[in-house]
Amino acid sequence: MLDPKIPTGALKDKWTNHKFNNKLVNPANRRKYKIIVVGTGLAGASAAASLGEMGYNVESFCFQDSPRRAHSIAAQGGINAAKNYPNDGDSVRRLFYDTIKGGDFRSREANVYRLAEVSNSIIDQCVAQGVPFAREYSGYLDNRSFGGAQVSRTFYARGQTGQQLLLGAYQALMKEVGKKNVILHPRTEMLDLVVIDGVARGIIVRDLITGKIESHAADAVVLATGGYGNVFYLSTNAKGCNVTATWRAHKKGAFFANPCYTQIHPTCIPVHGDYQSKLTLMSESLRNDGRVWVPKKPKDSRPAHEIPEDERDYFLERKYPAFGNLVPRDIASRNAKEQCDLGRGVGETGMAVYLDFKDAIARLGAENIKEKYSNLFDMYAKITGTDPYKTPMMIYPAVHYTMGGLWVDYNLMSNLPGLFVIGEANFSDHGANRLGASALMQGLADGYFVLPYTIANYLAQVKPNAKEILARGEFKEAEAQVNERIKKLLSIKGKTTVDEFHRKLGLLVWEKCGMARNEAGLKETLKLIPELREQFWKDVCVLGSGEELNQALERAGRVADFLEFGELMCLDALERQESCGGHFREEYQTPEGEALRRDDQFSYVAAWQFNAVGQPPTLHKEELKFEEVHLAQRSYK
Amino acid sequence: MSKKINLTLKIWRQKNQLTPGKFETYQTHGVDTDMSFLEMLDVVNEKLTKEGKDPIAFDHDCREGICGTCGAVINGQPHGPMRGTTLCQLHMRNFKDGETLVIEPWHARGFPINKDLSVDRSAFDRIITSGGFISVKTGQAPDAHTLAIPKDTADTAMDAAQCIGCGACVAACPNGSAMLFVGAKVSHLNHLPQGAPEKKARVLNMVTQMDKEGFGNCSNAYECEAACPKEISVAHIAKMNKDYRAS
């Protein structure tokens, strides 16, 4: 059993007591410690900025050309906080409870409570940074509703909340770069983690412009490298999002937790062609005003406006009257799939449902809808060539977020001492399903308000020696392995492109490990992925050299890692013989088709230890103890 | 409904910063009009790779018009012919069958070329480093409702804050000026009461850094506003100039 190191005491006092009991590093000593932060999304940028402000020596790495481009920037709808400004009954406890319930009782109580507790400070911090959140005419902040909650607790900046929060964190980071507290390494990709005597001590990186391989040592390494949604090839993630940093850390000993918990977002623009490179999300906030429906009659090919009201099935409102269109994402997605499987899907492929704004436009006026959602409506119109003010949007679920990630304890430290993992890259706060507007909250909570405290407690107990440790042979060894792998990829000179392999892998896992999973399908996939991987290493085609900007080489390394990771994801899905949140096993459902958890056997975190490629990993369990909430079947009816 | 079209592409190929570049011509057949411009380039690259030819390097990431990574000049227009649209959100239905497209990277003194269509925009990061922030440290903030900010002030700040830092404004400007980019950040932060204490230092430092990076001046051509995928108004340049004069 893994020990999550949860502090003792009452839930509401744990974090306060823990902060007091933590050891501190005095201001004069901080500059002696070097901290590497990989990734510059909300978690990475906020952590690097905060640690820089405190006086540590920080080095920040990202593969993008600027830290401002990390994929947090694409988050649209908003960020949750328990401010209760709308006076509608919100509280830290309610945000905590909603998040635990939304995660289908598969997350750690103490972490989630802390998340809810610091949520309010995030809003304060962002406002002070100049994040232009939406305001009411009074001059005070506006809120809207998101799925899985019956209060309005979501703060937003038009449909670009992620962008504005990231720019806030990015600006804070650049401020520290200016003060030389942070050294920035853009267009630099982490290709390995260096572990010395069981402790994370540095990373190996590749300069993406020159191809130069370099070692960087530190007293602690923080990974903020996001999720693994692109294992599915088609997802709402940016093209560059990848599992490489966390996977390489996993191969060096860090446990990977709950990889089967993937979130399929219900409102995305449907797939339209086999050249398609990514899927586009339409924010969940649209479900505040849009109504989801399908024709009652299967294979009804009439255009939407010719289908009379009594021949439409507003299936979410019908099945879940209390939450209606604002049920959590996993439930909305599964129901859309179910309707399409029944032949009631719409559009050319029959793999879409309507999201209709007609009633909202009639009630509030087109201007009001425009004010709230104009950038989303414009984006939809650009991509599809149809006008959502006039005809209903067509949407279908798509891979969006991954709740699984590297295992961390309450201090956000992995099982490898010195390796901290924050944001989407860790597994900690969302259980089996994340609620809308909670990813931004978690990323910034980890970076601004949790990690700066917990990392100090670790550093206070180690002697700073990053300079000396760089001379150790482990760095040269790891560099040699990285070089070897690049040489291998370039020497295969096969006939199949990297993208072709990636698409094949993506289809495979989408079919068998997507919205619904079963034993036979997962077992089949577990045979097929190693075959595909073998083929990749025999037949992949990567042109050019390693000493230049070589985008195919970058992708090849990432896809090679996805080909290993995909196997672990399917294995985890096979072993978890229950349904919970985003993990829906067809064998385990209630008579009404809802997810059937098996708390007696699966109330644990599955943390996998890597052994060797092609060898079964070792399972470690962290028991989930619920002291405050009563486990129940989720009901949104 | 989607159609298939054929295009002639003249694309700028350049090995690295030090090697001179030139245009290469590529014929593409059966381009689906529902494709995005970048998906069309993906298809070209897959074909080149299969033929053993070096694929075209181009920067891109989110492919939903918000990260600001992508960008190229299409027939003289940064991000192509559609208003308020990044290259990744430009779809092939906006082009005609048989058309010839000349595709170039951003050309500007402030943006050295890395390879093919990829340019180095780190000058923008250095400009932000010089003053594009509010110096509040983590933990210092008062309650968010301590200060009411009039809705129209917040809205104006948001209009400016939408900048995605893609650099199209610079590429569009006859002088290679970055004043829309700099103006947008100055205007965003200087409009807000939180930004007031550093208002003067901010505009002075950012303008100084902008000049140091080799960007030109504004001569009111307004090409930047026309090219901006977020349709940021040149009024923000005026705000910057006003604050600069007062500083």
PDB file of N, CA and C in Angstrom, chain B residues 152-209:
ATOM      1  N   ASP B 152     -17.126  48.925 -18.556  1.00  0.00           N
ATOM      2  CA  ASP B 152     -16.549  49.314 -19.853  1.00  0.00           C
ATOM      3  C   ASP B 152     -15.020  49.390 -19.786  1.00  0.00           C
ATOM      4  N   THR B 153     -14.479  49.726 -18.604  1.00  0.00           N
ATOM      5  CA  THR B 153     -13.018  49.713 -18.443  1.00  0.00           C
ATOM      6  C   THR B 153     -12.501  48.278 -18.569  1.00  0.00           C
ATOM      7  N   ALA B 154     -13.174  47.357 -17.865  1.00  0.00           N
ATOM      8  CA  ALA B 154     -12.767  45.954 -17.916  1.00  0.00           C
ATOM      9  C   ALA B 154     -12.891  45.427 -19.344  1.00  0.00           C
ATOM     10  N   ASP B 155     -13.959  45.818 -20.031  1.00  0.00           N
ATOM     11  CA  ASP B 155     -14.160  45.351 -21.416  1.00  0.00           C
ATOM     12  C   ASP B 155     -13.066  45.880 -22.351  1.00  0.00           C
ATOM     13  N   THR B 156     -12.695  47.143 -22.180  1.00  0.00           N
ATOM     14  CA  THR B 156     -11.632  47.702 -23.023  1.00  0.00           C
ATOM     15  C   THR B 156     -10.316  46.979 -22.765  1.00  0.00           C
ATOM     16  N   ALA B 157     -10.028  46.724 -21.475  1.00  0.00           N
ATOM     17  CA  ALA B 157      -8.804  45.995 -21.134  1.00  0.00           C
ATOM     18  C   ALA B 157      -8.823  44.619 -21.776  1.00  0.00           C
ATOM     19  N   MET B 158      -9.989  43.982 -21.735  1.00  0.00           N
ATOM     20  CA  MET B 158     -10.111  42.638 -22.323  1.00  0.00           C
ATOM     21  C   MET B 158      -9.928  42.688 -23.842  1.00  0.00           C
ATOM     22  N   ASP B 159     -10.473  43.721 -24.486  1.00  0.00           N
ATOM     23  CA  ASP B 159     -10.290  43.855 -25.943  1.00  0.00           C
ATOM     24  C   ASP B 159      -8.797  43.839 -26.294  1.00  0.00           C
ATOM     25  N   ALA B 160      -8.013  44.551 -25.481  1.00  0.00           N
ATOM     26  CA  ALA B 160      -6.578  44.622 -25.739  1.00  0.00           C
ATOM     27  C   ALA B 160      -5.869  43.333 -25.341  1.00  0.00           C
ATOM     28  N   ALA B 161      -6.358  42.738 -24.239  1.00  0.00           N
ATOM     29  CA  ALA B 161      -5.683  41.555 -23.693  1.00  0.00           C
ATOM     30  C   ALA B 161      -5.831  40.325 -24.581  1.00  0.00           C
ATOM     31  N   GLN B 162      -6.713  40.405 -25.570  1.00  0.00           N
ATOM     32  CA  GLN B 162      -6.958  39.244 -26.433  1.00  0.00           C
ATOM     33  C   GLN B 162      -5.792  38.902 -27.340  1.00  0.00           C
ATOM     34  N   CYS B 163      -4.814  39.815 -27.444  1.00  0.00           N
ATOM     35  CA  CYS B 163      -3.660  39.595 -28.325  1.00  0.00           C
ATOM     36  C   CYS B 163      -3.070  38.206 -28.098  1.00  0.00           C
ATOM     37  N   ILE B 164      -2.801  37.497 -29.196  1.00  0.00           N
ATOM     38  CA  ILE B 164      -2.233  36.151 -29.074  1.00  0.00           C
ATOM     39  C   ILE B 164      -0.732  36.139 -29.372  1.00  0.00           C
ATOM     40  N   GLY B 165      -0.149  37.309 -29.619  1.00  0.00           N
ATOM     41  CA  GLY B 165       1.305  37.377 -29.807  1.00  0.00           C
ATOM     42  C   GLY B 165       1.808  36.617 -31.019  1.00  0.00           C
ATOM     43  N   CYS B 166       1.008  36.592 -32.083  1.00  0.00           N
ATOM     44  CA  CYS B 166       1.406  35.796 -33.252  1.00  0.00           C
ATOM     45  C   CYS B 166       2.420  36.523 -34.122  1.00  0.00           C
ATOM     46  N   GLY B 167       2.377  37.857 -34.098  1.00  0.00           N
ATOM     47  CA  GLY B 167       3.318  38.636 -34.897  1.00  0.00           C
ATOM     48  C   GLY B 167       2.810  39.057 -36.267  1.00  0.00           C
ATOM     49  N   ALA B 168       1.540  38.774 -36.566  1.00  0.00           N
ATOM     50  CA  ALA B 168       0.995  39.169 -37.874  1.00  0.00           C
ATOM     51  C   ALA B 168       1.048  40.681 -38.060  1.00  0.00           C
ATOM     52  N   CYS B 169       0.884  41.425 -36.980  1.00  0.00           N
ATOM     53  CA  CYS B 169       0.906  42.891 -37.063  1.00  0.00           C
ATOM     54  C   CYS B 169       2.249  43.382 -37.594  1.00  0.00           C
ATOM     55  N   VAL B 170       3.304  42.739 -37.116  1.00  0.00           N
ATOM     56  CA  VAL B 170       4.652  43.117 -37.545  1.00  0.00           C
ATOM     57  C   VAL B 170       4.841  42.758 -39.023  1.00  0.00           C
ATOM     58  N   ALA B 171       4.378  41.556 -39.363  1.00  0.00           N
ATOM     59  CA  ALA B 171       4.543  41.093 -40.747  1.00  0.00           C
ATOM     60  C   ALA B 171       3.758  41.958 -41.722  1.00  0.00           C
ATOM     61  N   ALA B 172       2.619  42.496 -41.260  1.00  0.00           N
ATOM     62  CA  ALA B 172       1.772  43.292 -42.154  1.00  0.00           C
ATOM     63  C   ALA B 172       2.279  44.720 -42.316  1.00  0.00           C
ATOM     64  N   CYS B 173       3.032  45.206 -41.340  1.00  0.00           N
ATOM     65  CA  CYS B 173       3.412  46.618 -41.309  1.00  0.00           C
ATOM     66  C   CYS B 173       4.520  46.922 -42.319  1.00  0.00           C
ATOM     67  N   PRO B 174       4.351  47.990 -43.111  1.00  0.00           N
ATOM     68  CA  PRO B 174       5.416  48.358 -44.048  1.00  0.00           C
ATOM     69  C   PRO B 174       6.731  48.703 -43.337  1.00  0.00           C
ATOM     70  N   ASN B 175       6.647  49.056 -42.055  1.00  0.00           N
ATOM     71  CA  ASN B 175       7.860  49.414 -41.308  1.00  0.00           C
ATOM     72  C   ASN B 175       8.316  48.306 -40.366  1.00  0.00           C
ATOM     73  N   GLY B 176       7.637  47.141 -40.422  1.00  0.00           N
ATOM     74  CA  GLY B 176       7.977  46.072 -39.479  1.00  0.00           C
ATOM     75  C   GLY B 176       7.842  46.535 -38.044  1.00  0.00           C
ATOM     76  N   SER B 177       6.773  47.295 -37.775  1.00  0.00           N
ATOM     77  CA  SER B 177       6.582  47.838 -36.428  1.00  0.00           C
ATOM     78  C   SER B 177       5.819  46.861 -35.543  1.00  0.00           C
ATOM     79  N   ALA B 178       6.156  46.858 -34.263  1.00  0.00           N
ATOM     80  CA  ALA B 178       5.465  45.990 -33.294  1.00  0.00           C
ATOM     81  C   ALA B 178       4.534  46.796 -32.405  1.00  0.00           C
ATOM     82  N   MET B 179       4.109  47.989 -32.898  1.00  0.00           N
ATOM     83  CA  MET B 179       3.367  48.883 -32.005  1.00  0.00           C
ATOM     84  C   MET B 179       1.987  48.373 -31.633  1.00  0.00           C
ATOM     85  N   LEU B 180       1.376  47.545 -32.486  1.00  0.00           N
ATOM     86  CA  LEU B 180       0.067  47.014 -32.084  1.00  0.00           C
ATOM     87  C   LEU B 180       0.248  46.004 -30.951  1.00  0.00           C
ATOM     88  N   PHE B 181       1.250  45.166 -31.086  1.00  0.00           N
ATOM     89  CA  PHE B 181       1.529  44.188 -30.019  1.00  0.00           C
ATOM     90  C   PHE B 181       1.840  44.908 -28.707  1.00  0.00           C
ATOM     91  N   VAL B 182       2.748  45.857 -28.760  1.00  0.00           N
ATOM     92  CA  VAL B 182       3.156  46.567 -27.540  1.00  0.00           C
ATOM     93  C   VAL B 182       2.000  47.424 -27.016  1.00  0.00           C
ATOM     94  N   GLY B 183       1.325  48.098 -27.949  1.00  0.00           N
ATOM     95  CA  GLY B 183       0.192  48.950 -27.568  1.00  0.00           C
ATOM     96  C   GLY B 183      -0.895  48.146 -26.867  1.00  0.00           C
ATOM     97  N   ALA B 184      -1.153  46.946 -27.367  1.00  0.00           N
ATOM     98  CA  ALA B 184      -2.216  46.111 -26.779  1.00  0.00           C
ATOM     99  C   ALA B 184      -1.878  45.779 -25.326  1.00  0.00           C
ATOM    100  N   LYS B 185      -0.624  45.417 -25.056  1.00  0.00           N
ATOM    101  CA  LYS B 185      -0.266  45.063 -23.669  1.00  0.00           C
ATOM    102  C   LYS B 185      -0.257  46.304 -22.764  1.00  0.00           C
ATOM    103  N   VAL B 186       0.296  47.410 -23.267  1.00  0.00           N
ATOM    104  CA  VAL B 186       0.293  48.650 -22.478  1.00  0.00           C
ATOM    105  C   VAL B 186      -1.147  49.052 -22.166  1.00  0.00           C
ATOM    106  N   SER B 187      -1.990  48.994 -23.184  1.00  0.00           N
ATOM    107  CA  SER B 187      -3.374  49.427 -23.023  1.00  0.00           C
ATOM    108  C   SER B 187      -4.127  48.519 -22.051  1.00  0.00           C
ATOM    109  N   HIS B 188      -3.922  47.208 -22.196  1.00  0.00           N
ATOM    110  CA  HIS B 188      -4.575  46.254 -21.275  1.00  0.00           C
ATOM    111  C   HIS B 188      -4.243  46.614 -19.821  1.00  0.00           C
ATOM    112  N   LEU B 189      -2.962  46.730 -19.518  1.00  0.00           N
ATOM    113  CA  LEU B 189      -2.570  46.913 -18.116  1.00  0.00           C
ATOM    114  C   LEU B 189      -2.748  48.351 -17.646  1.00  0.00           C
ATOM    115  N   ASN B 190      -2.537  49.319 -18.527  1.00  0.00           N
ATOM    116  CA  ASN B 190      -2.649  50.719 -18.108  1.00  0.00           C
ATOM    117  C   ASN B 190      -4.099  51.190 -17.966  1.00  0.00           C
ATOM    118  N   HIS B 191      -5.031  50.476 -18.594  1.00  0.00           N
ATOM    119  CA  HIS B 191      -6.432  50.840 -18.397  1.00  0.00           C
ATOM    120  C   HIS B 191      -6.936  50.461 -17.006  1.00  0.00           C
ATOM    121  N   LEU B 192      -6.320  49.434 -16.423  1.00  0.00           N
ATOM    122  CA  LEU B 192      -6.838  48.902 -15.165  1.00  0.00           C
ATOM    123  C   LEU B 192      -6.226  49.616 -13.962  1.00  0.00           C
ATOM    124  N   PRO B 193      -7.018  49.809 -12.911  1.00  0.00           N
ATOM    125  CA  PRO B 193      -6.462  50.453 -11.713  1.00  0.00           C
ATOM    126  C   PRO B 193      -5.286  49.663 -11.114  1.00  0.00           C
ATOM    127  N   GLN B 194      -5.311  48.336 -11.257  1.00  0.00           N
ATOM    128  CA  GLN B 194      -4.201  47.536 -10.707  1.00  0.00           C
ATOM    129  C   GLN B 194      -2.882  47.880 -11.399  1.00  0.00           C
ATOM    130  N   GLY B 195      -2.974  48.342 -12.661  1.00  0.00           N
ATOM    131  CA  GLY B 195      -1.765  48.618 -13.434  1.00  0.00           C
ATOM    132  C   GLY B 195      -1.243  50.029 -13.244  1.00  0.00           C
ATOM    133  N   ALA B 196      -2.002  50.844 -12.505  1.00  0.00           N
ATOM    134  CA  ALA B 196      -1.669  52.267 -12.410  1.00  0.00           C
ATOM    135  C   ALA B 196      -0.302  52.587 -11.798  1.00  0.00           C
ATOM    136  N   PRO B 197       0.085  51.908 -10.693  1.00  0.00           N
ATOM    137  CA  PRO B 197       1.363  52.302 -10.069  1.00  0.00           C
ATOM    138  C   PRO B 197       2.564  52.206 -11.014  1.00  0.00           C
ATOM    139  N   GLU B 198       2.521  51.266 -11.956  1.00  0.00           N
ATOM    140  CA  GLU B 198       3.690  51.077 -12.830  1.00  0.00           C
ATOM    141  C   GLU B 198       3.443  51.608 -14.244  1.00  0.00           C
ATOM    142  N   LYS B 199       2.384  52.378 -14.390  1.00  0.00           N
ATOM    143  CA  LYS B 199       1.942  52.831 -15.703  1.00  0.00           C
ATOM    144  C   LYS B 199       3.050  53.485 -16.530  1.00  0.00           C
ATOM    145  N   LYS B 200       3.759  54.422 -15.922  1.00  0.00           N
ATOM    146  CA  LYS B 200       4.754  55.196 -16.677  1.00  0.00           C
ATOM    147  C   LYS B 200       5.982  54.354 -16.995  1.00  0.00           C
ATOM    148  N   ALA B 201       6.493  53.675 -15.977  1.00  0.00           N
ATOM    149  CA  ALA B 201       7.682  52.844 -16.200  1.00  0.00           C
ATOM    150  C   ALA B 201       7.385  51.781 -17.260  1.00  0.00           C
ATOM    151  N   ARG B 202       6.168  51.239 -17.211  1.00  0.00           N
ATOM    152  CA  ARG B 202       5.803  50.177 -18.137  1.00  0.00           C
ATOM    153  C   ARG B 202       5.935  50.647 -19.581  1.00  0.00           C
ATOM    154  N   VAL B 203       5.286  51.768 -19.881  1.00  0.00           N
ATOM    155  CA  VAL B 203       5.263  52.194 -21.278  1.00  0.00           C
ATOM    156  C   VAL B 203       6.667  52.615 -21.731  1.00  0.00           C
ATOM    157  N   LEU B 204       7.413  53.282 -20.855  1.00  0.00           N
ATOM    158  CA  LEU B 204       8.773  53.702 -21.232  1.00  0.00           C
ATOM    159  C   LEU B 204       9.671  52.488 -21.498  1.00  0.00           C
ATOM    160  N   ASN B 205       9.641  51.534 -20.599  1.00  0.00           N
ATOM    161  CA  ASN B 205      10.519  50.372 -20.745  1.00  0.00           C
ATOM    162  C   ASN B 205      10.146  49.512 -21.946  1.00  0.00           C
ATOM    163  N   MET B 206       8.848  49.339 -22.156  1.00  0.00           N
ATOM    164  CA  MET B 206       8.431  48.479 -23.264  1.00  0.00           C
ATOM    165  C   MET B 206       8.762  49.110 -24.620  1.00  0.00           C
ATOM    166  N   VAL B 207       8.558  50.412 -24.711  1.00  0.00           N
ATOM    167  CA  VAL B 207       8.868  51.092 -25.977  1.00  0.00           C
ATOM    168  C   VAL B 207      10.380  51.064 -26.233  1.00  0.00           C
ATOM    169  N   THR B 208      11.161  51.282 -25.177  1.00  0.00           N
ATOM    170  CA  THR B 208      12.626  51.232 -25.321  1.00  0.00           C
ATOM    171  C   THR B 208      13.066  49.854 -25.832  1.00  0.00           C
ATOM    172  N   GLN B 209      12.511  48.799 -25.218  1.00  0.00           N
ATOM    173  CA  GLN B 209      12.891  47.445 -25.618  1.00  0.00           C
ATOM    174  C   GLN B 209      12.447  47.169 -27.067  1.00  0.00           C
TER     175      GLN B 209
END
